[in-house]
PDB file of C-alpha atoms in Angstrom:
ATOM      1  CA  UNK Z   1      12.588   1.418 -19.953  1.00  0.00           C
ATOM      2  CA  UNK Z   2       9.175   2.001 -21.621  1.00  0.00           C
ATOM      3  CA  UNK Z   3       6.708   3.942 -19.563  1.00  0.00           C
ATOM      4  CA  UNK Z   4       3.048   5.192 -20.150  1.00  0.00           C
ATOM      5  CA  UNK Z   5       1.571   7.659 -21.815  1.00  0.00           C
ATOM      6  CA  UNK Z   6      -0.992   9.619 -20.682  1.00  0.00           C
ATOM      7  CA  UNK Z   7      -3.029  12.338 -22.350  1.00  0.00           C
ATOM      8  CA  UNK Z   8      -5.608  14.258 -20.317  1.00  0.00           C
ATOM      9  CA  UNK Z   9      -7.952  16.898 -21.229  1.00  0.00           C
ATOM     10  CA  UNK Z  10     -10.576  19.310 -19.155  1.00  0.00           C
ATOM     11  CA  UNK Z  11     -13.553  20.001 -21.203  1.00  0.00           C
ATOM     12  CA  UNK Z  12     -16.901  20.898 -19.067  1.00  0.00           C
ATOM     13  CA  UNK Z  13     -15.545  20.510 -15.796  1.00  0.00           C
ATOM     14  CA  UNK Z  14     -14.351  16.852 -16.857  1.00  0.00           C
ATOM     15  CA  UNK Z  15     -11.049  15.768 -17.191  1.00  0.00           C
ATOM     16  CA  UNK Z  16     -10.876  12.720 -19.619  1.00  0.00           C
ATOM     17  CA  UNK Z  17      -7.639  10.862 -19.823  1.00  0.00           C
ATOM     18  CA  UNK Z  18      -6.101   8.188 -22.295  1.00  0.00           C
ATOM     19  CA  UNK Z  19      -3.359   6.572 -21.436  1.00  0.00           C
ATOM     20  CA  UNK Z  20      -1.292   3.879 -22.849  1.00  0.00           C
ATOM     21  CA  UNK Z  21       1.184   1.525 -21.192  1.00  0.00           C
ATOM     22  CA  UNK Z  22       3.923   0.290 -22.843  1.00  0.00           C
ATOM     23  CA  UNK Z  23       4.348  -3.159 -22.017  1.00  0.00           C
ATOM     24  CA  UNK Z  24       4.655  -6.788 -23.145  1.00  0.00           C
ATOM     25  CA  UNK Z  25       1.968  -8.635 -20.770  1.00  0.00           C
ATOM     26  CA  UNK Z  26       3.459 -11.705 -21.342  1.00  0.00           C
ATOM     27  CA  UNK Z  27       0.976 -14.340 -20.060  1.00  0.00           C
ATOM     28  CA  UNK Z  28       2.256 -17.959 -18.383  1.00  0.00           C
ATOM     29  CA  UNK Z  29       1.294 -19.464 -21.614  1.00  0.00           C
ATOM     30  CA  UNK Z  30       2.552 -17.589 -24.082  1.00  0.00           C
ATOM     31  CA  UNK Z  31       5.983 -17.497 -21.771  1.00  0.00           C
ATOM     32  CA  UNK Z  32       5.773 -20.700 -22.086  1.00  0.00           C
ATOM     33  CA  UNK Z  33       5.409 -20.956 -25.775  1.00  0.00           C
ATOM     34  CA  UNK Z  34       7.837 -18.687 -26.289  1.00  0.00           C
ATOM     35  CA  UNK Z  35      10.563 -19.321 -23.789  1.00  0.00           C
ATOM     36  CA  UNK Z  36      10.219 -22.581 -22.437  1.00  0.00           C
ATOM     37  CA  UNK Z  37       9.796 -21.200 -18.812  1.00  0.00           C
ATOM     38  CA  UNK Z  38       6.392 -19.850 -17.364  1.00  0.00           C
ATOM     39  CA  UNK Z  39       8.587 -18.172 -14.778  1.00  0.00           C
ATOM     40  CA  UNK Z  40       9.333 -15.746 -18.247  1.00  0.00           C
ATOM     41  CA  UNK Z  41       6.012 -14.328 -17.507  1.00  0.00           C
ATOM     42  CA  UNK Z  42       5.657 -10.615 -16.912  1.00  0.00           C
ATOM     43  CA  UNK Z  43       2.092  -8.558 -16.636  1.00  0.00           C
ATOM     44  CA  UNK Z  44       0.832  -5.407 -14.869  1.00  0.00           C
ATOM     45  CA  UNK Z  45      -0.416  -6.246 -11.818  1.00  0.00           C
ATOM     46  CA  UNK Z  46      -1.300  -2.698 -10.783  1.00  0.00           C
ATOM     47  CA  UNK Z  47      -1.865   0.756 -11.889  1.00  0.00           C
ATOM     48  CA  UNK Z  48      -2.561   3.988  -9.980  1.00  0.00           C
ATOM     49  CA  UNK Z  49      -3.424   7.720 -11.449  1.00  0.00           C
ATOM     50  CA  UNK Z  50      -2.913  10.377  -9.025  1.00  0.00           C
ATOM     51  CA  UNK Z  51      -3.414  14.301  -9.193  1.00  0.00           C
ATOM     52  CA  UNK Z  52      -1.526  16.659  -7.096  1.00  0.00           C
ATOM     53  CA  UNK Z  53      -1.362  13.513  -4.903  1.00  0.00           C
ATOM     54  CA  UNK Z  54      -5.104  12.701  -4.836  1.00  0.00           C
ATOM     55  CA  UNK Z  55      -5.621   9.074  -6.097  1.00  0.00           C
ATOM     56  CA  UNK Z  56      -7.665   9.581  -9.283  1.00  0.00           C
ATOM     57  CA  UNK Z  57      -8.322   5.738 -10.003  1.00  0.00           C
ATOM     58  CA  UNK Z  58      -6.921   2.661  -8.728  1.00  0.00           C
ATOM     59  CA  UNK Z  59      -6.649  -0.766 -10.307  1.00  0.00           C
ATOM     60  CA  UNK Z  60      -5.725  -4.371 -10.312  1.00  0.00           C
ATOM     61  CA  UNK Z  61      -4.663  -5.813 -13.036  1.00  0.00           C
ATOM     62  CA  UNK Z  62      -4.464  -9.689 -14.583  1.00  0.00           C
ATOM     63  CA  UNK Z  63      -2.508 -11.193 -17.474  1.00  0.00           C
ATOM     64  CA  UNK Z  64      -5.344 -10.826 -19.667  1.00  0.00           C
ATOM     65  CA  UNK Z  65      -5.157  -7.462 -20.746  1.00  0.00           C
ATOM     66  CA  UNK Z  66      -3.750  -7.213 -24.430  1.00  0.00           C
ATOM     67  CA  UNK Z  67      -0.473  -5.602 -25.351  1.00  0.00           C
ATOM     68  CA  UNK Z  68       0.160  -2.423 -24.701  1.00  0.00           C
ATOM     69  CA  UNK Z  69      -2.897  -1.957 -22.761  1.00  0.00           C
ATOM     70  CA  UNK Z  70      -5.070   1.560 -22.952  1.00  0.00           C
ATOM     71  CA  UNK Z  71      -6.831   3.089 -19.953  1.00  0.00           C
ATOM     72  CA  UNK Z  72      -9.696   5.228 -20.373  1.00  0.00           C
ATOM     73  CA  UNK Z  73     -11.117   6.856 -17.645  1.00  0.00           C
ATOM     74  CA  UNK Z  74     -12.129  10.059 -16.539  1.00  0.00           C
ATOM     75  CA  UNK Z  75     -12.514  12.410 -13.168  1.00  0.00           C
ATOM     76  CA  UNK Z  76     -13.963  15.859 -12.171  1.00  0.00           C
ATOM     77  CA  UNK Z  77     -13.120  18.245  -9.422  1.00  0.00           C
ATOM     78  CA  UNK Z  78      -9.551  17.351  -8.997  1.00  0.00           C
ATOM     79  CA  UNK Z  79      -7.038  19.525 -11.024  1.00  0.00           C
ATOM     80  CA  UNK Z  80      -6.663  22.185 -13.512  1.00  0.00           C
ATOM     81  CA  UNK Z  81      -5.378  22.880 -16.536  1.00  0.00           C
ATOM     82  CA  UNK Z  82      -1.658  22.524 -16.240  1.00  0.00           C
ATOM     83  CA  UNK Z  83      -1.740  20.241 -13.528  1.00  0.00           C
ATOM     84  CA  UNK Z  84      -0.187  16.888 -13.738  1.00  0.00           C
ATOM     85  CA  UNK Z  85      -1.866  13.311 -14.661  1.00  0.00           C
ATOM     86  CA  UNK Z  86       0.764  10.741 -12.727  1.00  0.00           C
ATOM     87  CA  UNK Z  87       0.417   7.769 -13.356  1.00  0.00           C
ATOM     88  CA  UNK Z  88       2.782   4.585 -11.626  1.00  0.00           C
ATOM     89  CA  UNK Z  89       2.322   1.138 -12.920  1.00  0.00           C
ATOM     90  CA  UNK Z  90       3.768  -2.240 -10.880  1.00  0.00           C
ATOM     91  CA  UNK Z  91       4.425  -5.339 -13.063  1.00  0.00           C
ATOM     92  CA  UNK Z  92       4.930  -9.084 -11.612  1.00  0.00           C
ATOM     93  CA  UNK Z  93       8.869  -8.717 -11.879  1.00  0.00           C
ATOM     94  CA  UNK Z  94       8.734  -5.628  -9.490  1.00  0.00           C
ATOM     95  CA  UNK Z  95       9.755  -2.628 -12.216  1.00  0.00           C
ATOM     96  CA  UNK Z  96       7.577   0.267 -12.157  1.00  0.00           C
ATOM     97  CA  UNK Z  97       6.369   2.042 -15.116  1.00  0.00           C
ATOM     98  CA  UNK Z  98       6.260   5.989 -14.813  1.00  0.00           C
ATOM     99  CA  UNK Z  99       4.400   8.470 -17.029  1.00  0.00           C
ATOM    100  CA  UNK Z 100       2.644  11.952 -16.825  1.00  0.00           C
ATOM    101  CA  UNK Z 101       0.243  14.075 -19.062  1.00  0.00           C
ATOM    102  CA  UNK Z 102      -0.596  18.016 -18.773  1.00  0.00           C
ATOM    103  CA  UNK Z 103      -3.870  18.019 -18.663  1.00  0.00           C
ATOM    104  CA  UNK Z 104      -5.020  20.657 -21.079  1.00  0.00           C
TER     105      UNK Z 104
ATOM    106  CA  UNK W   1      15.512   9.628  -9.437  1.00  0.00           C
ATOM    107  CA  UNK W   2      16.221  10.909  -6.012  1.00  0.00           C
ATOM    108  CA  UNK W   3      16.548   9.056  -3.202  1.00  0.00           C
ATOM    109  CA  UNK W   4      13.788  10.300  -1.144  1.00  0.00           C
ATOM    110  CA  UNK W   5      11.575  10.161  -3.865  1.00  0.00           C
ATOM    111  CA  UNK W   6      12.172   6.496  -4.678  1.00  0.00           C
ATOM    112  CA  UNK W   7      11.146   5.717  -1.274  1.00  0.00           C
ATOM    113  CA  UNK W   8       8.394   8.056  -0.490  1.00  0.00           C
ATOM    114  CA  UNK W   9       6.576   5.718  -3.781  1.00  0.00           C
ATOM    115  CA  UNK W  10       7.407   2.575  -2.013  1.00  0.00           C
ATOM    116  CA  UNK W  11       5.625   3.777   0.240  1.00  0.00           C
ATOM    117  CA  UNK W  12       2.621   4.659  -1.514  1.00  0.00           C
ATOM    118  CA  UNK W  13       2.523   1.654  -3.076  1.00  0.00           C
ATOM    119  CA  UNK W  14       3.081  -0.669  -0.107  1.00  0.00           C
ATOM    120  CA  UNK W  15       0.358   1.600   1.522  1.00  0.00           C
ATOM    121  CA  UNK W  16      -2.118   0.843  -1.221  1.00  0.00           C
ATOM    122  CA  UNK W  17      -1.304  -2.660  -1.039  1.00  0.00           C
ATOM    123  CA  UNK W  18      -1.959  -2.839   2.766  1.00  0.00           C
ATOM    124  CA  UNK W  19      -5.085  -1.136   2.458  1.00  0.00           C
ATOM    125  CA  UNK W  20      -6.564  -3.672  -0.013  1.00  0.00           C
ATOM    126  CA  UNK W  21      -5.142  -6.882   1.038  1.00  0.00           C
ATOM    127  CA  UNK W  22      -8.411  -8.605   0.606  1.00  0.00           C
ATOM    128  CA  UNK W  23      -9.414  -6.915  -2.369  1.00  0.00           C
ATOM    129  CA  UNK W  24      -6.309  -6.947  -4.589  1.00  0.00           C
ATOM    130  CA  UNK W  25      -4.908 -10.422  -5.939  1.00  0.00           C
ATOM    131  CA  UNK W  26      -2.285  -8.636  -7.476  1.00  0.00           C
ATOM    132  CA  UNK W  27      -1.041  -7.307  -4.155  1.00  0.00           C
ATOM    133  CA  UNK W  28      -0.828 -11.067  -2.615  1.00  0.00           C
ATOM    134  CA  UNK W  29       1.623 -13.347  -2.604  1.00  0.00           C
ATOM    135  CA  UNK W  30       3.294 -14.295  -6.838  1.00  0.00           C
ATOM    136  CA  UNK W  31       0.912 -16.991  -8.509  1.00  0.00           C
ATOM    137  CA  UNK W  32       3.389 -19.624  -9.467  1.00  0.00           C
ATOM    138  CA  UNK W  33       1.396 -21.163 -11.732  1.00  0.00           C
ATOM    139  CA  UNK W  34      -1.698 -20.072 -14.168  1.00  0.00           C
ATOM    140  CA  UNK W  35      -4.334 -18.704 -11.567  1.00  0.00           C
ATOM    141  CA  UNK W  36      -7.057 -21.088 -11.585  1.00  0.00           C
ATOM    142  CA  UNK W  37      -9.857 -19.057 -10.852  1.00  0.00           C
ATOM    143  CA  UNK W  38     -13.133 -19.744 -12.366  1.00  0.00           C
ATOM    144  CA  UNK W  39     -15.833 -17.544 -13.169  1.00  0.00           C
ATOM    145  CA  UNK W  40     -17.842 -18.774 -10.556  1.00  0.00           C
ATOM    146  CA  UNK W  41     -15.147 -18.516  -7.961  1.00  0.00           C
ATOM    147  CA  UNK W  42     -14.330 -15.099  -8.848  1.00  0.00           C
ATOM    148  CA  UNK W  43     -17.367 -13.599  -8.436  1.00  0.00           C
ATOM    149  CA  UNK W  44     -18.118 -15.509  -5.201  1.00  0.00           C
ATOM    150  CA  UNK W  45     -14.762 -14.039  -3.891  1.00  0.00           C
ATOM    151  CA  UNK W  46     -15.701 -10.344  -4.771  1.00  0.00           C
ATOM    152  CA  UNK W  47     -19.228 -10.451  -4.011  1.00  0.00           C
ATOM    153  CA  UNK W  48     -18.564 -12.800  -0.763  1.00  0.00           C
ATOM    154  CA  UNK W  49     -21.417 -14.854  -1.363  1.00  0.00           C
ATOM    155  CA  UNK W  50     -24.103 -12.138  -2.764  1.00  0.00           C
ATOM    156  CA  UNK W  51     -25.870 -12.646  -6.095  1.00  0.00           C
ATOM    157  CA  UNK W  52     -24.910 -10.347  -8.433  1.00  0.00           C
ATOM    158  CA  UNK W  53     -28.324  -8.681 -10.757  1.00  0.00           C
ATOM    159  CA  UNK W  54     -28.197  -8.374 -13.754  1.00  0.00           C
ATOM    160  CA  UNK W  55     -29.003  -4.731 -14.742  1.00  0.00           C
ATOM    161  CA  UNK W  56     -29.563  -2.179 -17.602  1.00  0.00           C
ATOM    162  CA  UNK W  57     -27.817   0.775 -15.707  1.00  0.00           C
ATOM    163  CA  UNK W  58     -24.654  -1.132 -16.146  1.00  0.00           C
ATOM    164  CA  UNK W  59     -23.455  -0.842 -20.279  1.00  0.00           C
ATOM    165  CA  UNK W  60     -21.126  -3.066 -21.615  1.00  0.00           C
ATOM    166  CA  UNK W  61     -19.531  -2.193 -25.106  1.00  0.00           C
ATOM    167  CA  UNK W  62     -17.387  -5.328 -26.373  1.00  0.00           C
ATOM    168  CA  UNK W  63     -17.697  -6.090 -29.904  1.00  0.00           C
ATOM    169  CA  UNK W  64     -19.684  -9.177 -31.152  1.00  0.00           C
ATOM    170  CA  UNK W  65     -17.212 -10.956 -32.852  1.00  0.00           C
ATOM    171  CA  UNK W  66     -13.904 -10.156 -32.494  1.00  0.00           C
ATOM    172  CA  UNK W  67     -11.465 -10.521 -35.267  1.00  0.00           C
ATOM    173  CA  UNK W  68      -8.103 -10.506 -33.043  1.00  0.00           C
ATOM    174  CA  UNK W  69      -8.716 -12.386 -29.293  1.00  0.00           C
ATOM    175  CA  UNK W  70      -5.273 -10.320 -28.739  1.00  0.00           C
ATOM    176  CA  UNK W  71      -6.828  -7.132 -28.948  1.00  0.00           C
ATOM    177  CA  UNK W  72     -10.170  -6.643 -27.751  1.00  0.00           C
ATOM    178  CA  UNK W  73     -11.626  -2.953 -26.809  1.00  0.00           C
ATOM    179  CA  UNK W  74     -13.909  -2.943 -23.617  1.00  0.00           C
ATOM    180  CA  UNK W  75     -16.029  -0.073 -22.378  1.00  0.00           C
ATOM    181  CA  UNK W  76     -18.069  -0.337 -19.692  1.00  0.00           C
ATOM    182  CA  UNK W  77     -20.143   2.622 -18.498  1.00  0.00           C
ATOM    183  CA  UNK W  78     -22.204   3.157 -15.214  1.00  0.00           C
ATOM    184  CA  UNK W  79     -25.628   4.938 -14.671  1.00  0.00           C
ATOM    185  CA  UNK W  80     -24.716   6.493 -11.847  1.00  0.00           C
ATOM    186  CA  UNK W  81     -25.268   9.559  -9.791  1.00  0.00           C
ATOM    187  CA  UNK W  82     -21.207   9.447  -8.540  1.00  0.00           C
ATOM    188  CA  UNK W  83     -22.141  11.116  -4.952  1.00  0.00           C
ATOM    189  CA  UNK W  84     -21.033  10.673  -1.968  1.00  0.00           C
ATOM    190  CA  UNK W  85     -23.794   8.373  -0.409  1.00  0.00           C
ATOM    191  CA  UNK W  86     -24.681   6.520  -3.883  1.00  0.00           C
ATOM    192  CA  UNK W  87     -21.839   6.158  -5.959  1.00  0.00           C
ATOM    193  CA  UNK W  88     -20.071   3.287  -7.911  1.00  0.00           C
ATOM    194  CA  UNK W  89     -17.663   1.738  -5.901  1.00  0.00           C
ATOM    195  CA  UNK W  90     -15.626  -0.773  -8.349  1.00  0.00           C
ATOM    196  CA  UNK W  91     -15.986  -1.856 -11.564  1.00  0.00           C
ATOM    197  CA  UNK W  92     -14.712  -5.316 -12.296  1.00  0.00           C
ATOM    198  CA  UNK W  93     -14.408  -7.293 -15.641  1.00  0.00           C
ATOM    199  CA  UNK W  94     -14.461 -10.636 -16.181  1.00  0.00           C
ATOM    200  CA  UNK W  95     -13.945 -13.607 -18.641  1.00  0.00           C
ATOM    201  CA  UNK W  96     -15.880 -16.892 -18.823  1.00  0.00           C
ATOM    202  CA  UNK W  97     -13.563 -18.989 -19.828  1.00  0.00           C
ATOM    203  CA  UNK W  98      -9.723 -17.338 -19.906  1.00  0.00           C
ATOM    204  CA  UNK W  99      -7.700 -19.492 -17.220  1.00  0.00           C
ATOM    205  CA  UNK W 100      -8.053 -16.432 -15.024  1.00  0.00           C
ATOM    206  CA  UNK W 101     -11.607 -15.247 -14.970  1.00  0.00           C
ATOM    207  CA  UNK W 102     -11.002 -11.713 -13.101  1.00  0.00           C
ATOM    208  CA  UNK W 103      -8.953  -9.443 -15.829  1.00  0.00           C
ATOM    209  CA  UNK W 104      -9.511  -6.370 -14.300  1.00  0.00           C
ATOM    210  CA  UNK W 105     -10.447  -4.384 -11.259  1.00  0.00           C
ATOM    211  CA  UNK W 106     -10.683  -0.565 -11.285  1.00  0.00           C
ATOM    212  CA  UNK W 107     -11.563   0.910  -7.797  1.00  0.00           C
ATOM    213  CA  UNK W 108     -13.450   4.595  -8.033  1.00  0.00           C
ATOM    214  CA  UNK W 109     -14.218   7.197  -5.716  1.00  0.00           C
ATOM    215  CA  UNK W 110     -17.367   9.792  -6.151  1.00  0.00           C
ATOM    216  CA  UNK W 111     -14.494  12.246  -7.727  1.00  0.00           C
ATOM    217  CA  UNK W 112     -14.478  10.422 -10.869  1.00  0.00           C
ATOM    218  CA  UNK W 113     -17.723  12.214 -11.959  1.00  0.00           C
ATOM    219  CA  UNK W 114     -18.811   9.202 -14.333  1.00  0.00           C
ATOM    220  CA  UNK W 115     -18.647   5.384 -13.701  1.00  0.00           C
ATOM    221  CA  UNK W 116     -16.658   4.985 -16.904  1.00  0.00           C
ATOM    222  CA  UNK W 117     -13.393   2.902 -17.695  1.00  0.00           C
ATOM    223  CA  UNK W 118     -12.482   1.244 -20.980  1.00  0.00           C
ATOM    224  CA  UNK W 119      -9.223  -0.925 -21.381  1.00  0.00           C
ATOM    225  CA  UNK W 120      -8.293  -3.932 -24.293  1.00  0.00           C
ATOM    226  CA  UNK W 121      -8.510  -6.918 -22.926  1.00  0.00           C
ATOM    227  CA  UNK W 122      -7.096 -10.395 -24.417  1.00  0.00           C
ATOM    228  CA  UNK W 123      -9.703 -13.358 -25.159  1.00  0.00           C
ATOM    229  CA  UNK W 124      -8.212 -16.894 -25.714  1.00  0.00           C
ATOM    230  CA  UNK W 125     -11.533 -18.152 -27.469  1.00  0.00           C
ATOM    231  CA  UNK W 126     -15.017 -17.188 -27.837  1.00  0.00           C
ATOM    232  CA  UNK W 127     -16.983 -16.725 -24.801  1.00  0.00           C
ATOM    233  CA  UNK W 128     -18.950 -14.218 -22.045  1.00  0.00           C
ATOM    234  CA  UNK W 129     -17.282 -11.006 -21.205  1.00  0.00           C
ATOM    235  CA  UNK W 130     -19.278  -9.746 -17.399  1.00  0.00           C
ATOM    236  CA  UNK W 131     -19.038  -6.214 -15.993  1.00  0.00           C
ATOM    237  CA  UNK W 132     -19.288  -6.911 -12.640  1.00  0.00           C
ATOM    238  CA  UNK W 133     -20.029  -3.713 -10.793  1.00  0.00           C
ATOM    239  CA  UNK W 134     -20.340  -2.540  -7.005  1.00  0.00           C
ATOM    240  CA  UNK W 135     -22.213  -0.210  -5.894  1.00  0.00           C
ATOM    241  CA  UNK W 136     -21.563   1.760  -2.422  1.00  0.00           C
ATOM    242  CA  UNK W 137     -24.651   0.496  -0.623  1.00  0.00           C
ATOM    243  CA  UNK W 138     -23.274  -2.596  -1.247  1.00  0.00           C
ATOM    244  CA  UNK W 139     -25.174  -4.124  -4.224  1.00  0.00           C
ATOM    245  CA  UNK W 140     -23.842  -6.042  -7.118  1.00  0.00           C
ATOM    246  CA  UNK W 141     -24.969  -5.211 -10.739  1.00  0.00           C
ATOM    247  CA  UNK W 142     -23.657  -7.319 -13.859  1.00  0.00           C
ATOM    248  CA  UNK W 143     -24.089  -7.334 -17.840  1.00  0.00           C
ATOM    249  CA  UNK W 144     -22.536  -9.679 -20.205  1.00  0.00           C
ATOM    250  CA  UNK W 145     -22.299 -10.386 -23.743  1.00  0.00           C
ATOM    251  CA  UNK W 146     -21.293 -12.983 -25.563  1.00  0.00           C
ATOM    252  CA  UNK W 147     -18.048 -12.158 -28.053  1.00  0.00           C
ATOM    253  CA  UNK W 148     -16.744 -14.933 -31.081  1.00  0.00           C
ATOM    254  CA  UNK W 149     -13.368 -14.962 -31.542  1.00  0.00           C
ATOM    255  CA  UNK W 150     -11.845 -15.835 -34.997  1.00  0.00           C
ATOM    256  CA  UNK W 151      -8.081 -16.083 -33.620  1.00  0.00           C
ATOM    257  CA  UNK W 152      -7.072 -17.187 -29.812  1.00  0.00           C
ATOM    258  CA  UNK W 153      -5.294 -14.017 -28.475  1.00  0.00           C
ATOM    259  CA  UNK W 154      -3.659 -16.036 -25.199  1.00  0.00           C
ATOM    260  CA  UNK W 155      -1.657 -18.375 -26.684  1.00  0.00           C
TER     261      UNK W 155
END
């Protein structure tokens, strides 16, 4: 199952992080479109980044974010080099999406 | 994936959606349909009834015309001092005329250091793009541009 990738770096006290979800987000109309049936739809309806299980960011998500969406955000004070960036996304069908960075 | 640790994130994630039940649409109840919210709807229901203003601390980077309404980068930075008494609570972007005006709400705490989040969003033709951001103390700040799109990206 696809999964998101996350790069994270500390520079400065700062620890920026790109990630990148692999995903479809299949909107209703394109599901429709596509397969006939808006019930085909599947988007990311939330994401969450934790550190050493300290929520870094939190967010709701819609069907309007493109294709493989990318997340760039950024956090201080939480983590070192080494540690790891989790992050755990939620789509509409109920999978989850997994992925974790070093940050370096 | 163990056992214990499958359910230890159910947790979690039930947890975060019981703590934002009011907050989070995507935590409610499956939309069967397109969710009809409007733009003016959606920003009554985050700001419960305030009027956003419209301010220079907030910076929204969308491009002006947008070749692909599929793929369109959004960056949206906060002036802000990120402490604990005056810091930038959520950042939420919206579309004026998508058939779901809220795309995307990021929550922050003062740990994130900078109000800063970018993301790709999807247009289906040319309109507003709105930061919508909310401030600890309560206020509501918003910037918008206008982007053209050549090529529909929703359907």
């Amino acid at each position: 199952m696809a999964g998101i990738k996350v790069k994270a770096k500390l520079k400065g006290g700062v620890v920026k992080v790109k990630a990148m979800a692999k995903h479809a987000m299949m909107t209703y109309n394109m599901a429709e479109k596509k397969t006939g049936s808006r019930d085909n739809a599947n988007f990311i309806t939330h994401i969450t980044a934790t550190v050493n299980g300290e929520t870094v960011l939190d967010m709701s998500t819609s069907q309007f974010l493109s294709k493989n969406p990318i997340f760039k955000f950024q956090f201080k004070g939480i983590g070192k080099k080494g540690d790891k960036v989790q992050m755990i996304a939620t789509d509409l069908k109920g999978n989850t999406l997994k992925g974790k960075g070093k940050i370096k | 994936m163990q056992r214990r640790d499958f359910f230890k994130k159910l947790g979690t994630a039930a947890a975060v959606t019981a703590v934002l039940p009011s907050m989070s649409f995507a935590g409610s109840a499956k939309p069967t349909g397109p969710n009809k919210m409007d733009y003016d709807t959606a920003v009554k229901t985050i700001t419960g009834g305030k009027t956003p203003k419209p301010s220079k601390k907030v910076k929204l980077k969308v491009p002006e015309i947008a070749e692909n309404g599929a793929v369109v980068p959004v960056t949206v930075t906060v002036d802000s001092p990120m402490t604990e008494s005056n810091y930038v609570k959520a950042i939420h972007i919206l579309t004026g005329k998508n058939s779901n005006a809220r795309c995307i709400d990021v929550y922050l705490t003062p740990a994130n250091g900078k109000a800063m989040f970018a993301t790709r969003i999807k247009l289906g033709g040319t309109q507003n793009v709105t930061a919508l951001v909310e401030l600890s103390n309560g206020e509501f700040l918003t910037a918008s541009q206008s982007v053209k799109v050549t090529i529909g990206g929703c359907g």
